[in-house]
Short mmCIF file of C-alpha atoms and ligand atoms in Angstrom, two decimals:
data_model
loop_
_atom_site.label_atom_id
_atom_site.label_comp_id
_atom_site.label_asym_id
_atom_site.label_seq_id
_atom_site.Cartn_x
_atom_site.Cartn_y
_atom_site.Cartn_z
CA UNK A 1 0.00 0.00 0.00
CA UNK A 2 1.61 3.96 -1.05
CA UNK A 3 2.09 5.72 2.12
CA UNK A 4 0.85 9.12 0.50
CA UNK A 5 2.30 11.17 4.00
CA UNK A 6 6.57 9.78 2.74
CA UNK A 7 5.54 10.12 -0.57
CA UNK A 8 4.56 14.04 -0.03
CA UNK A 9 7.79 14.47 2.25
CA UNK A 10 9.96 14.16 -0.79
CA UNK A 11 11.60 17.18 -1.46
CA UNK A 12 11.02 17.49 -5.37
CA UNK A 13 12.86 20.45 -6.06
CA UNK A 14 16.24 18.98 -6.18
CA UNK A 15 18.64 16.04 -6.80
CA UNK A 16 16.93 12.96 -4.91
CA UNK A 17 18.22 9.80 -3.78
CA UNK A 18 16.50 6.80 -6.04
CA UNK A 19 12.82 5.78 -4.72
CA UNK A 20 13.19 2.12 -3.57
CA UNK A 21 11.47 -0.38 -6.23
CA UNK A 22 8.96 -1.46 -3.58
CA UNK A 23 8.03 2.21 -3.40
CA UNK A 24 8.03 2.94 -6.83
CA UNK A 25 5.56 -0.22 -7.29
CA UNK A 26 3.11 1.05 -4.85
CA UNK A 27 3.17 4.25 -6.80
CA UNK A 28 2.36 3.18 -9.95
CA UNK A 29 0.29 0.16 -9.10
CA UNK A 30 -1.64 3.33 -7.05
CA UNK A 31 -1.69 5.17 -10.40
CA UNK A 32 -3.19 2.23 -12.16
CA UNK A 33 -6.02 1.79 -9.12
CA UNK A 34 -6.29 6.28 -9.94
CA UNK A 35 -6.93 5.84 -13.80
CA UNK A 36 -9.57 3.20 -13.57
CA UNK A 37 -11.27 4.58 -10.99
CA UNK A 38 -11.79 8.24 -12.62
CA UNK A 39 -12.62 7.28 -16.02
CA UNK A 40 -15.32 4.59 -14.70
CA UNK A 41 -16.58 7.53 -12.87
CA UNK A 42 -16.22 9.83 -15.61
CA UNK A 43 -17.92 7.53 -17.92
CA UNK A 44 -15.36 8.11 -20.86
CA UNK A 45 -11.81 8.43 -21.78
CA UNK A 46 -8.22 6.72 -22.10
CA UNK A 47 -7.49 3.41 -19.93
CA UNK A 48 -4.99 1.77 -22.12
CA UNK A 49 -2.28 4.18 -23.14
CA UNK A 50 -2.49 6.02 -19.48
CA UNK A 51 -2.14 2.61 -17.84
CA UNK A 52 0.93 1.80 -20.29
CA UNK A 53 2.90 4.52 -19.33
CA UNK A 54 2.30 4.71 -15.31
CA UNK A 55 6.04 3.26 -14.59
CA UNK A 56 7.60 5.63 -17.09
CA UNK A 57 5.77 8.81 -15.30
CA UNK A 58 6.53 7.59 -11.64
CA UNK A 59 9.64 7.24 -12.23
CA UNK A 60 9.56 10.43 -14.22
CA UNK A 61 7.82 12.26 -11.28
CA UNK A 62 9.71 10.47 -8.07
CA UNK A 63 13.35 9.92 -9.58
CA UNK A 64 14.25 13.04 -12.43
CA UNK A 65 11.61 15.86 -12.43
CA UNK A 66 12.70 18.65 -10.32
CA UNK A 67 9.94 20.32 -9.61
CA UNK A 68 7.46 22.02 -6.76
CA UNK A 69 4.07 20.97 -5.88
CA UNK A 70 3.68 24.19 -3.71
CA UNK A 71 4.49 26.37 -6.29
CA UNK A 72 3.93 25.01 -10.07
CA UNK A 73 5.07 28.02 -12.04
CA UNK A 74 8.29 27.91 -10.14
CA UNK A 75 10.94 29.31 -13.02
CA UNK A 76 13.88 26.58 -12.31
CA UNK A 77 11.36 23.57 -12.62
CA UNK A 78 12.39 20.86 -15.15
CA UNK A 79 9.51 21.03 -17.76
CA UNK A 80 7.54 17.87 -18.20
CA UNK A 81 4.83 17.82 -21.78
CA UNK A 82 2.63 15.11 -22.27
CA UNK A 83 2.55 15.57 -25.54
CA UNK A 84 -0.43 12.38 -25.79
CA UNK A 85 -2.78 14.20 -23.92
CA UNK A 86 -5.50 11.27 -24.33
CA UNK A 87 -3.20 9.77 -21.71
CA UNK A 88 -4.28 12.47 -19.13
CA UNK A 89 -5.66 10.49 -16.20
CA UNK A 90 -1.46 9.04 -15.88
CA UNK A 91 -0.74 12.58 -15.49
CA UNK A 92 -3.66 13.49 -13.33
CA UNK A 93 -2.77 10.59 -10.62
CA UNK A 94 0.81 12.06 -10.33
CA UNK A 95 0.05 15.46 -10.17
CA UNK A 96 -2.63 14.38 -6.97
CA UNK A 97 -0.43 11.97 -5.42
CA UNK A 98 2.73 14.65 -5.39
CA UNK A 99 0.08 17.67 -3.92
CA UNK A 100 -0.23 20.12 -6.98
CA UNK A 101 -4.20 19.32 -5.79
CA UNK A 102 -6.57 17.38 -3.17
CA UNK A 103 -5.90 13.93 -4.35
CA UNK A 104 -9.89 13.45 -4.43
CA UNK A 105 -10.05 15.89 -7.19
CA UNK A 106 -9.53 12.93 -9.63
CA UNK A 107 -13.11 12.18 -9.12
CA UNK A 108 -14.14 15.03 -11.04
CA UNK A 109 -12.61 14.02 -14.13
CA UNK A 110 -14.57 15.34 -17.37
CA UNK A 111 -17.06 16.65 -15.36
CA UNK A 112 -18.36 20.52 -16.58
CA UNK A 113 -15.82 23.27 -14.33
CA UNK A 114 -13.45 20.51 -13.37
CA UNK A 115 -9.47 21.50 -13.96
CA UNK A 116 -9.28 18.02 -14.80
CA UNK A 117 -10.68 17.97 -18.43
CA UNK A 118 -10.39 15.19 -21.13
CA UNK A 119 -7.23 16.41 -22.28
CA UNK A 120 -5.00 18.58 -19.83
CA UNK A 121 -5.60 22.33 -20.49
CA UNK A 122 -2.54 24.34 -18.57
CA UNK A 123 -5.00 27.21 -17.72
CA UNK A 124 -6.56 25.04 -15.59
CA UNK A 125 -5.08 22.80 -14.48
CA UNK A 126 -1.96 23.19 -11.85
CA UNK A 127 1.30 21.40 -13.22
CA UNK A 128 -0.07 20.86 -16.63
CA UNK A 129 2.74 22.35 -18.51
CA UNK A 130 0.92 22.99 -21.94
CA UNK A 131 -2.77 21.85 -23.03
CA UNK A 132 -2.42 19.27 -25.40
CA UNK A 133 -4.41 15.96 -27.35
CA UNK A 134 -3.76 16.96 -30.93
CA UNK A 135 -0.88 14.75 -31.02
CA UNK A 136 2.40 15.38 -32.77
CA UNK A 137 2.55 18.90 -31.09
CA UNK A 138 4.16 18.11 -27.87
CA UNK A 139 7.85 17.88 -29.48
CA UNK A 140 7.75 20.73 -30.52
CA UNK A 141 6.76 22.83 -27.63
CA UNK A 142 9.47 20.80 -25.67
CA UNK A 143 11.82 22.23 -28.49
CA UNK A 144 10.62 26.06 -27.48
CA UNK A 145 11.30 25.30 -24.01
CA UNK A 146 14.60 23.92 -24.22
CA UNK A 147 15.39 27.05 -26.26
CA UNK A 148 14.12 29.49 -23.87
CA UNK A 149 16.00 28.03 -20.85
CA UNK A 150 18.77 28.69 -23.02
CA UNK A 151 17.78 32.22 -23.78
CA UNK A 152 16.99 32.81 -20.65
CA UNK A 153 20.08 31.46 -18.83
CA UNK A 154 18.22 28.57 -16.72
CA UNK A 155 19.46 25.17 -16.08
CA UNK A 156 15.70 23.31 -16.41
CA UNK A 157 15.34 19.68 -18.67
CA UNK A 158 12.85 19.30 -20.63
CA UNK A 159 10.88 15.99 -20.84
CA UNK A 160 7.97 14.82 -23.39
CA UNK A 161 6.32 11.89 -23.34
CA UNK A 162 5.38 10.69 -27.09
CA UNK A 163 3.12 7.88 -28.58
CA UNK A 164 4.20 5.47 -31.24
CA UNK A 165 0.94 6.59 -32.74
CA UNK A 166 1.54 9.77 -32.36
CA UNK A 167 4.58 9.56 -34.04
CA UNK A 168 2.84 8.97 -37.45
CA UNK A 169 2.42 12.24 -37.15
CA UNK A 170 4.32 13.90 -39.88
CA UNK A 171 5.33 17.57 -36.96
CA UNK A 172 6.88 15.05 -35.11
CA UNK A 173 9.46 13.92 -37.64
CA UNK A 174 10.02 18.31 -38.03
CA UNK A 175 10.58 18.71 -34.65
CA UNK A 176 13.06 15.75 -34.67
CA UNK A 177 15.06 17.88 -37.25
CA UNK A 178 14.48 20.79 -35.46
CA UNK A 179 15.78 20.06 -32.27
CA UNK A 180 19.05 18.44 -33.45
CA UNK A 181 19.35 21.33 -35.70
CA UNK A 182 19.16 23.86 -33.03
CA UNK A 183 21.32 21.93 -30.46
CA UNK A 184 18.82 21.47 -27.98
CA UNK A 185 21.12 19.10 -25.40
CA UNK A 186 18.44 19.80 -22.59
CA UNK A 187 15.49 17.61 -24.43
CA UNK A 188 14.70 14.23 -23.37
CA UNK A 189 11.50 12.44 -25.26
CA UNK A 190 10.68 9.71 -24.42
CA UNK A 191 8.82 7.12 -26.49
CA UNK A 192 5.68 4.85 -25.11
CA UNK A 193 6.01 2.41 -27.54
CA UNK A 194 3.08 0.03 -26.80
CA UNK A 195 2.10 -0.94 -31.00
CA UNK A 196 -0.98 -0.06 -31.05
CA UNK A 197 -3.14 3.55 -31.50
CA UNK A 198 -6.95 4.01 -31.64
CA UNK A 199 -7.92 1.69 -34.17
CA UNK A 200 -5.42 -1.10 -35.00
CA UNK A 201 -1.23 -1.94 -34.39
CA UNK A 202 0.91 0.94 -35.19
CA UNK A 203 2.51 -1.19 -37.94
CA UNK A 204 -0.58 -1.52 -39.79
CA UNK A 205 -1.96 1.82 -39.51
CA UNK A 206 1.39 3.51 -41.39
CA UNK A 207 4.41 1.79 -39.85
CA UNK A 208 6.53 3.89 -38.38
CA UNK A 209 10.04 1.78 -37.49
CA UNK A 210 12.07 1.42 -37.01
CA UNK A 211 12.30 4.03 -34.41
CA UNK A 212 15.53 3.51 -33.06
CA UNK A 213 17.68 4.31 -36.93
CA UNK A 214 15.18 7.20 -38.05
CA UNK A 215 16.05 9.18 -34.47
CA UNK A 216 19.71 8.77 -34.57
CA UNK A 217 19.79 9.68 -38.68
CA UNK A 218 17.60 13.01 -36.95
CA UNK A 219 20.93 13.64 -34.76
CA UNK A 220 19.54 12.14 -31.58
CA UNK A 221 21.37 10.32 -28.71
CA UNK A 222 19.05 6.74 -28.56
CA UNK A 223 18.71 5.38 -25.50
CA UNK A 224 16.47 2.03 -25.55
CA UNK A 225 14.55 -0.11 -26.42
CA UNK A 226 13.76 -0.21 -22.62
CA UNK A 227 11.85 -2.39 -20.54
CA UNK A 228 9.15 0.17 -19.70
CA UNK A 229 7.42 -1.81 -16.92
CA UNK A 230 11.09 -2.39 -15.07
CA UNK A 231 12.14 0.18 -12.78
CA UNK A 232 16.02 -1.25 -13.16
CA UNK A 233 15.61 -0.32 -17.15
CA UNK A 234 13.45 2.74 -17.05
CA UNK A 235 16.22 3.96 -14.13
CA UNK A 236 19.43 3.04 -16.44
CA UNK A 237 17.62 4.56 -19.69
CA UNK A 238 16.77 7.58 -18.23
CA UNK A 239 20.02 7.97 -15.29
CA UNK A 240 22.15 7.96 -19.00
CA UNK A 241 19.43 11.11 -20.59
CA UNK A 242 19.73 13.00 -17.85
CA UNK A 243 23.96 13.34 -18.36
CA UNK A 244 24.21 15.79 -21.37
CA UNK A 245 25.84 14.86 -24.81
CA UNK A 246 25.44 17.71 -26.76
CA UNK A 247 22.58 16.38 -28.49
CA UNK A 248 18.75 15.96 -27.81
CA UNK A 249 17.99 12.28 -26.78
CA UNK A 250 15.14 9.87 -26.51
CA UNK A 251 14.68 6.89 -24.51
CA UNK A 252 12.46 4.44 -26.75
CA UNK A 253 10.10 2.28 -23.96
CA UNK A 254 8.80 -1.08 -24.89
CA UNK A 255 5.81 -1.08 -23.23
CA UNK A 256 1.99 -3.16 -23.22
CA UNK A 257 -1.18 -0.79 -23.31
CA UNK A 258 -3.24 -1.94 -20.66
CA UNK A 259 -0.84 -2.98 -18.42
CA UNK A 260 -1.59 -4.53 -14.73
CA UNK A 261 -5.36 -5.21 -15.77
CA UNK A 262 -5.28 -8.37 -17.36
CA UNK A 263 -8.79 -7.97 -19.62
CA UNK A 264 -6.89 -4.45 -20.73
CA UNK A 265 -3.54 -5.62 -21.62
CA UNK A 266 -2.65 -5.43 -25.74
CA UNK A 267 -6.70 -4.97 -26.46
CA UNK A 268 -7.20 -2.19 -28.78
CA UNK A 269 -10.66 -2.25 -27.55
CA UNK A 270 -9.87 -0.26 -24.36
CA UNK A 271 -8.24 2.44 -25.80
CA UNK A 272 -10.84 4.33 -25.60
CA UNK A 273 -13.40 3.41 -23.76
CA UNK A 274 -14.79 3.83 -19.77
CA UNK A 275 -14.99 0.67 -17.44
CA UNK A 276 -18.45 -0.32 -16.49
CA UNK A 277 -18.55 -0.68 -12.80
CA UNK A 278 -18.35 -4.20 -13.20
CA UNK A 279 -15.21 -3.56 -15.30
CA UNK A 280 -13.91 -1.45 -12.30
CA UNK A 281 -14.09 -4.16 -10.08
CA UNK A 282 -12.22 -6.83 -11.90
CA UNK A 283 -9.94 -4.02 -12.64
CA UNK A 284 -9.13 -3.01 -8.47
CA UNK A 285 -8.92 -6.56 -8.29
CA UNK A 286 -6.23 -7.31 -11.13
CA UNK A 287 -4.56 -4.31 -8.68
CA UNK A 288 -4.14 -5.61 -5.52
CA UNK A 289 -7.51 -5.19 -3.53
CA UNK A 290 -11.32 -4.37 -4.35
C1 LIG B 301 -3.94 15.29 -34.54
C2 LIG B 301 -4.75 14.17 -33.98
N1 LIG B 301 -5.24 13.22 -34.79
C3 LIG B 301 -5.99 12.21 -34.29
C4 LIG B 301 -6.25 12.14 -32.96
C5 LIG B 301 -7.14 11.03 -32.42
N2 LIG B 301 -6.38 10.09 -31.61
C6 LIG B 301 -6.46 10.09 -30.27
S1 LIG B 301 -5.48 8.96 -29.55
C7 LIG B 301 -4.96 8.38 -31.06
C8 LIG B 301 -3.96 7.27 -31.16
C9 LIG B 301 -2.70 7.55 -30.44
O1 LIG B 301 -1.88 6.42 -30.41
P1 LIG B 301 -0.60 6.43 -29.51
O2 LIG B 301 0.16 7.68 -29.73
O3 LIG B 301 0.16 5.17 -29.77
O4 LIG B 301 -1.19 6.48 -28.04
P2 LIG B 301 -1.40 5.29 -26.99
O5 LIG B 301 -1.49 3.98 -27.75
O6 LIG B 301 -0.21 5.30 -26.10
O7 LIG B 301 -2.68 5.62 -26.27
C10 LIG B 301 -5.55 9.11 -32.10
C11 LIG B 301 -5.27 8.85 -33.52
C12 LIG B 301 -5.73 13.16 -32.13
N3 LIG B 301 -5.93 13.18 -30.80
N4 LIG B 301 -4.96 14.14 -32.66
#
């Protein structure tokens, strides 16, 4: 069980000592248990690819992120886009869990007024770095960020969370040129790369591999392919970003959609679509507890 009172003791605005593995399962087994819960209450949304990336933004969140739940426009604060804003409930457990707002609030998920909306909207929402859901755009705000801490003499990282659908996206592929071409050392993307988008496997829909050879012919560092559902990988990919090169990077995640609900896992089916309560039950169960 996550002991929310240690977790909030973390001091996020600096260097941190690792999170134990227990801890960091508790977390994101917590997350899992968050994302179910709101969208059955919601009645709509984004189980699979929020559930596929819950160990890659706890680890994100506890481990790299400097940041400051107290105070979320605080200038130093490592920048952290999610550029597939479908996947907004993963982002929306963190942000509760670390204190940017009453934990509870997930409940109100897509509900009219709520800061949580469908996809995150950073006028609303505390910690949501940009507003985002048309996908392919979240690169390149990363790019203007990484830029501006330049320009502006700051020492923040910039982190962006991509789909492998996503990247079908053609703005992607011009960011990726972009940021090599303008040197921007301080960007780390980071790729979910579960095969499969809203309607069928990535490969089918317009293949996009192989991932790995089309970054590093863009001028990127490649880090990966990474477990994404094993805090020892996740912690090597990203403990080898996070020491500059010179270059932007990526760490490329294998990871399933669904995962840690076993009627979820690799079943396009639940992209998009709400659990019934019944659903939600077998789901909490599949978690650890009803
Ligand atoms: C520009 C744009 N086109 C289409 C969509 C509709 N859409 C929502 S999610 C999705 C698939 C995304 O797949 P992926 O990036 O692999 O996300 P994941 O599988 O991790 O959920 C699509 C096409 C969108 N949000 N934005």
């Amino acid at each position: 069980m996550l002991d929310l009172g240690e977790l909030r003791k973390i001091d996020f605005t600096r260097a941190r000592p690792k999170a134990p593995v227990s801890q960091m399962k508790d977390v994101a087994t917590q997350m899992r248990r968050d994302i179910v819960t709101m969208l059955a209450e919601a009645g709509s949304g984004h189980p699979g690819g929020s559930l596929g990336c819950a160990d890659i933004v706890a680890a994100v969140y506890l481990n790299y992120l400097r940041h400051n739940p107290k105070d979320p426009a605080w200038p130093e604060r490592d920048r952290f886009v999610l550029s597939k804003g479908h996947c907004c409930p993963v982002l929306y457990s963190i942000l509760g869990l670390c204190g940017y707002f009453p934990h509870e609030t997930i409940m109100t998920l897509r509900k009219l007024g709520s800061i949580l909306q469908g996809h995150p909207d950073s006028k609303k929402c505390p910690g949501v770095e940009i507003s985002s859901g048309s996908l392919g755009q979240g690169l390149s705000a990363g790019i203007g960020m990484s830029i501006a801490s330049r320009l502006d003499g700051k020492s923040y990282r910039v982190f962006v969370l991509l789909g492998d659908g996503e990247s079908e996206e053609g703005q992607v592929w011009e960011a990726a040129m972009a940021a090599a071409h303008h040197k921007a050392h301080n960007l780390i993307a980071m790729l979910d790369n579960n095969d499969l988008q809203i309607d069928g496997p990535v490969r089918e829909v317009m293949n996009p591999h192989p991932f790995p050879d089309k970054w590093r012919a863009f001028g990127w560092r490649v880090i990966g392919p990474a477990d994404g559902h094993d805090f020892g990988s996740i912690f090597a990919a990203l403990d080898e970003a996070v020491t500059p090169c010179g270059k932007p990077t990526i760490c490329i995640f294998r990871t399933t959609k669904g995962k840690g609900v076993s009627f979820m896992e690799n079943q396009v089916d639940w992209h998009g679509r709400a659990p019934s309560k019944e659903d939600l039950a077998k789901a909490l169960a599949d978690l650890g507890g009803p």
